[in-house]
Amino acid sequence: MTKPTIIPNWKYQKPTKGGHRGLKKLLKYVSHRESPRHRPVETEARWVDCGLGSNWKEVYANAGRFAGPYVLAHHLVISPAPDLMLLIPEHIRQELVREVTERTIETWHIERGLAVPEYSYCLHDRDTDDDYGLQQLHTHIFIAGTIDNGLGERQSHRVNREQVCTDRGGLNRADNLHRIARQEFEQILDRTIGQEWRLQRELEAARDEIGTRFNAVQEIER
């Protein structure tokens, strides 16, 4: 499949003055974002507390408490493909995005041999920027910068490039974020709507390849 079924993105804030300012600004932004393309999400449904807090102020305070020497907090965005989400009954879309978010975050840490740290996430509902304007449900996830080692101590853990990239063989690794997100989302799709969506994606990929070859021939003939 040439088109990814889901796109995760990972970044982090450093435990500096600038990092603290950046994290606070980002948390307020995801909590109160308003734009013509964004639809409001009910307050009680917006934030999901998985140990880091139930609103941006709690998340900010706890991130400071759990900060390590290198990472104040990790920030991820998980966004399922809008065309595939259209196949999901509307009344369960938000819950499905929450499920794939939690399964991805937890599996990503387990595959890296780590305990699952405190995290919280905020649900967004927006339209895509293209001419189609499809609904694009996605989540912003904030993860503690350190992890409890079970002995009352908190430790920092490095995120390697191969664990968050799609090149250099990253997708072949069991602990790769993109691989895990796709695996979890695709399993949920199979369970929810069956496997017909896979054939649809294969046909789209074939059409894209034919279109690319046709354009290349046209360019040569010019």
CSV table of C-alpha atoms in Angstrom, one decimal:
chain,number,residue,atom,x,y,z
A,1,MET,CA,0.0,0.0,0.0
A,2,THR,CA,1.4,3.3,-1.0
A,3,LYS,CA,-0.8,5.5,1.1
A,4,PRO,CA,-0.4,5.1,4.9
A,5,THR,CA,-3.6,4.2,6.7
A,6,ILE,CA,-2.6,6.4,9.7
A,7,ILE,CA,0.0,9.0,10.3
A,8,PRO,CA,1.7,9.4,13.7
A,9,ASN,CA,4.2,12.2,14.5
A,10,TRP,CA,6.6,12.5,17.4
A,11,LYS,CA,8.4,15.5,18.9
A,12,TYR,CA,9.5,16.5,22.3
A,13,GLN,CA,10.0,19.6,24.5
A,14,LYS,CA,13.3,20.1,26.3
A,15,PRO,CA,13.3,21.0,30.1
A,16,THR,CA,14.5,24.5,29.5
A,17,LYS,CA,12.7,27.9,30.0
A,18,GLY,CA,11.9,27.9,26.3
A,19,GLY,CA,10.7,24.4,26.5
A,20,HIS,CA,8.4,25.1,29.4
A,21,ARG,CA,7.0,28.2,27.5
A,22,GLY,CA,6.6,26.1,24.3
A,23,LEU,CA,4.8,23.3,26.2
A,24,LYS,CA,2.4,25.7,27.9
A,25,LYS,CA,1.6,27.4,24.6
A,26,LEU,CA,1.1,24.1,22.9
A,27,LEU,CA,-1.2,22.7,25.6
A,28,LYS,CA,-3.3,25.9,25.6
A,29,TYR,CA,-3.5,25.7,21.8
A,30,VAL,CA,-4.7,22.1,21.6
A,31,SER,CA,-7.2,22.8,24.4
A,32,HIS,CA,-8.8,25.9,23.0
A,33,ARG,CA,-8.0,25.8,19.2
A,34,GLU,CA,-10.6,27.6,17.2
A,35,SER,CA,-10.6,28.0,13.4
A,36,PRO,CA,-13.0,27.8,10.5
A,37,ARG,CA,-11.9,24.2,9.8
A,38,HIS,CA,-12.1,23.0,13.4
A,39,ARG,CA,-15.4,21.8,14.9
A,40,PRO,CA,-15.7,22.0,18.7
A,41,VAL,CA,-15.4,18.8,20.7
A,42,GLU,CA,-17.5,18.6,23.9
A,43,THR,CA,-15.4,19.6,27.0
A,44,GLU,CA,-15.9,16.3,28.8
A,45,ALA,CA,-14.9,14.4,25.7
A,46,ARG,CA,-11.9,16.5,24.7
A,47,TRP,CA,-9.2,15.4,27.2
A,48,VAL,CA,-8.6,11.8,28.2
A,49,ASP,CA,-6.5,11.4,31.3
A,50,CYS,CA,-4.1,8.4,31.3
A,51,GLY,CA,-2.2,9.5,34.3
A,52,LEU,CA,-0.8,12.9,33.3
A,53,GLY,CA,-3.9,15.1,33.8
A,54,SER,CA,-7.5,15.8,32.7
A,55,ASN,CA,-6.9,19.4,31.4
A,56,TRP,CA,-4.0,21.4,30.1
A,57,LYS,CA,-3.1,22.9,33.5
A,58,GLU,CA,-2.8,19.5,35.1
A,59,VAL,CA,-0.8,18.1,32.2
A,60,TYR,CA,1.6,21.1,32.3
A,61,ALA,CA,2.1,20.7,36.1
A,62,ASN,CA,2.6,17.0,36.0
A,63,ALA,CA,5.0,17.2,33.0
A,64,GLY,CA,7.1,19.5,35.1
A,65,ARG,CA,7.1,17.1,38.0
A,66,PHE,CA,8.1,14.1,35.8
A,67,ALA,CA,10.6,15.9,33.6
A,68,GLY,CA,13.9,14.4,33.0
A,69,PRO,CA,17.3,16.0,32.2
A,70,TYR,CA,16.7,15.8,28.5
A,71,VAL,CA,12.9,15.7,28.0
A,72,LEU,CA,10.2,17.8,29.5
A,73,ALA,CA,7.4,16.0,27.7
A,74,HIS,CA,6.9,14.0,24.5
A,75,HIS,CA,4.3,15.3,22.1
A,76,LEU,CA,2.7,13.0,19.5
A,77,VAL,CA,-0.1,13.5,16.9
A,78,ILE,CA,-2.0,10.4,15.7
A,79,SER,CA,-4.2,11.0,12.7
A,80,PRO,CA,-6.1,8.1,10.9
A,81,ALA,CA,-6.6,8.5,7.1
A,82,PRO,CA,-9.8,10.6,6.6
A,83,ASP,CA,-10.9,8.5,3.6
A,84,LEU,CA,-10.8,5.3,5.7
A,85,MET,CA,-12.6,7.0,8.7
A,86,LEU,CA,-15.4,7.8,6.3
A,87,LEU,CA,-16.1,4.0,6.2
A,88,ILE,CA,-16.7,4.0,10.0
A,89,PRO,CA,-20.2,4.7,11.3
A,90,GLU,CA,-20.1,8.3,12.5
A,91,HIS,CA,-21.4,7.6,16.0
A,92,ILE,CA,-18.3,5.4,16.9
A,93,ARG,CA,-15.6,7.5,15.1
A,94,GLN,CA,-14.4,9.4,18.1
A,95,GLU,CA,-14.2,6.3,20.3
A,96,LEU,CA,-12.3,4.5,17.6
A,97,VAL,CA,-9.7,7.2,17.4
A,98,ARG,CA,-9.3,7.1,21.2
A,99,GLU,CA,-8.9,3.3,21.0
A,100,VAL,CA,-6.2,3.5,18.3
A,101,THR,CA,-4.4,6.2,20.2
A,102,GLU,CA,-4.2,4.3,23.5
A,103,ARG,CA,-3.3,1.0,21.8
A,104,THR,CA,-0.5,2.7,19.8
A,105,ILE,CA,1.0,4.5,22.7
A,106,GLU,CA,0.9,1.5,25.0
A,107,THR,CA,2.2,-1.0,22.4
A,108,TRP,CA,5.0,1.4,21.3
A,109,HIS,CA,6.4,1.5,24.9
A,110,ILE,CA,5.9,-2.3,25.5
A,111,GLU,CA,7.8,-3.1,22.2
A,112,ARG,CA,10.6,-0.9,23.4
A,113,GLY,CA,10.8,-2.9,26.7
A,114,LEU,CA,9.4,-0.1,28.8
A,115,ALA,CA,6.6,0.4,31.2
A,116,VAL,CA,3.8,2.6,29.9
A,117,PRO,CA,4.4,6.1,31.4
A,118,GLU,CA,1.8,8.7,32.4
A,119,TYR,CA,0.2,10.3,29.4
A,120,SER,CA,-2.9,12.3,28.4
A,121,TYR,CA,-4.4,13.3,25.1
A,122,CYS,CA,-6.7,15.8,23.5
A,123,LEU,CA,-9.1,14.9,20.7
A,124,HIS,CA,-9.5,17.3,17.7
A,125,ASP,CA,-12.1,17.3,15.0
A,126,ARG,CA,-11.2,19.3,11.8
A,127,ASP,CA,-11.6,19.3,8.1
A,128,THR,CA,-8.7,18.5,5.7
A,129,ASP,CA,-7.1,21.3,3.9
A,130,ASP,CA,-7.7,19.9,0.4
A,131,ASP,CA,-10.6,20.6,-1.9
A,132,TYR,CA,-12.5,17.6,-0.5
A,133,GLY,CA,-12.7,18.9,3.1
A,134,LEU,CA,-13.0,15.5,4.7
A,135,GLN,CA,-13.4,15.1,8.5
A,136,GLN,CA,-9.9,14.6,10.1
A,137,LEU,CA,-10.3,13.3,13.6
A,138,HIS,CA,-6.9,13.2,15.4
A,139,THR,CA,-5.3,13.3,18.8
A,140,HIS,CA,-2.5,15.3,20.5
A,141,ILE,CA,-0.8,13.1,23.0
A,142,PHE,CA,1.5,14.3,25.8
A,143,ILE,CA,3.7,11.8,27.5
A,144,ALA,CA,5.8,12.2,30.7
A,145,GLY,CA,9.5,12.7,30.1
A,146,THR,CA,10.5,10.0,32.5
A,147,ILE,CA,9.2,6.5,33.4
A,148,ASP,CA,8.9,4.9,36.9
A,149,ASN,CA,11.2,1.9,37.1
A,150,GLY,CA,9.1,0.2,39.7
A,151,LEU,CA,11.5,1.0,42.5
A,152,GLY,CA,10.3,4.5,43.2
A,153,GLU,CA,12.8,6.1,40.8
A,154,ARG,CA,12.1,7.7,37.4
A,155,GLN,CA,14.4,7.2,34.5
A,156,SER,CA,14.9,8.8,31.1
A,157,HIS,CA,14.7,6.7,28.0
A,158,ARG,CA,16.1,7.7,24.6
A,159,VAL,CA,13.9,7.6,21.5
A,160,ASN,CA,16.0,6.4,18.5
A,161,ARG,CA,15.4,7.7,15.0
A,162,GLU,CA,14.6,4.3,13.7
A,163,GLN,CA,11.8,4.0,16.2
A,164,VAL,CA,9.9,7.0,14.7
A,165,CYS,CA,10.9,7.2,11.0
A,166,THR,CA,9.6,5.5,7.9
A,167,ASP,CA,12.9,5.2,6.1
A,168,ARG,CA,16.2,3.4,6.9
A,169,GLY,CA,14.4,0.2,7.6
A,170,GLY,CA,12.3,1.8,10.4
A,171,LEU,CA,9.1,0.2,9.2
A,172,ASN,CA,10.7,-3.3,9.6
A,173,ARG,CA,11.3,-2.8,13.3
A,174,ALA,CA,8.8,-4.1,15.8
A,175,ASP,CA,9.2,-1.0,17.9
A,176,ASN,CA,8.7,1.5,15.1
A,177,LEU,CA,5.9,4.0,15.9
A,178,HIS,CA,4.5,4.1,12.3
A,179,ARG,CA,4.5,0.3,12.0
A,180,ILE,CA,2.7,0.0,15.3
A,181,ALA,CA,0.1,2.7,14.5
A,182,ARG,CA,-0.7,1.1,11.2
A,183,GLN,CA,-0.9,-2.4,12.7
A,184,GLU,CA,-3.3,-1.3,15.5
A,185,PHE,CA,-5.5,0.8,13.2
A,186,GLU,CA,-5.7,-1.8,10.5
A,187,GLN,CA,-6.7,-4.4,13.1
A,188,ILE,CA,-9.5,-2.1,14.3
A,189,LEU,CA,-10.7,-1.5,10.8
A,190,ASP,CA,-10.8,-5.3,10.1
A,191,ARG,CA,-12.8,-5.8,13.2
A,192,THR,CA,-15.2,-2.9,12.7
A,193,ILE,CA,-15.9,-3.0,8.9
A,194,GLY,CA,-14.3,-6.1,7.6
A,195,GLN,CA,-11.4,-6.4,5.2
A,196,GLU,CA,-13.0,-4.9,2.1
A,197,TRP,CA,-11.1,-1.6,2.7
A,198,ARG,CA,-7.8,-3.4,1.9
A,199,LEU,CA,-9.0,-4.1,-1.6
A,200,GLN,CA,-10.1,-0.5,-2.0
A,201,ARG,CA,-6.6,0.7,-1.0
A,202,GLU,CA,-4.9,-1.8,-3.4
A,203,LEU,CA,-7.1,-0.5,-6.3
A,204,GLU,CA,-6.2,3.1,-5.4
A,205,ALA,CA,-2.5,2.2,-5.3
A,206,ALA,CA,-2.8,0.6,-8.7
A,207,ARG,CA,-4.6,3.7,-10.2
A,208,ASP,CA,-1.9,6.0,-8.7
A,209,GLU,CA,0.9,3.9,-10.3
A,210,ILE,CA,-0.8,3.9,-13.7
A,211,GLY,CA,-1.3,7.7,-13.4
A,212,THR,CA,2.4,8.2,-12.5
A,213,ARG,CA,3.6,6.1,-15.4
A,214,PHE,CA,1.2,7.9,-17.8
A,215,ASN,CA,2.5,11.3,-16.7
A,216,ALA,CA,6.1,10.1,-17.1
A,217,VAL,CA,5.4,9.0,-20.7
A,218,GLN,CA,3.7,12.3,-21.5
A,219,GLU,CA,6.7,14.2,-20.1
A,220,ILE,CA,9.1,12.2,-22.2
A,221,GLU,CA,7.1,12.8,-25.4
A,222,ARG,CA,7.2,16.5,-24.8
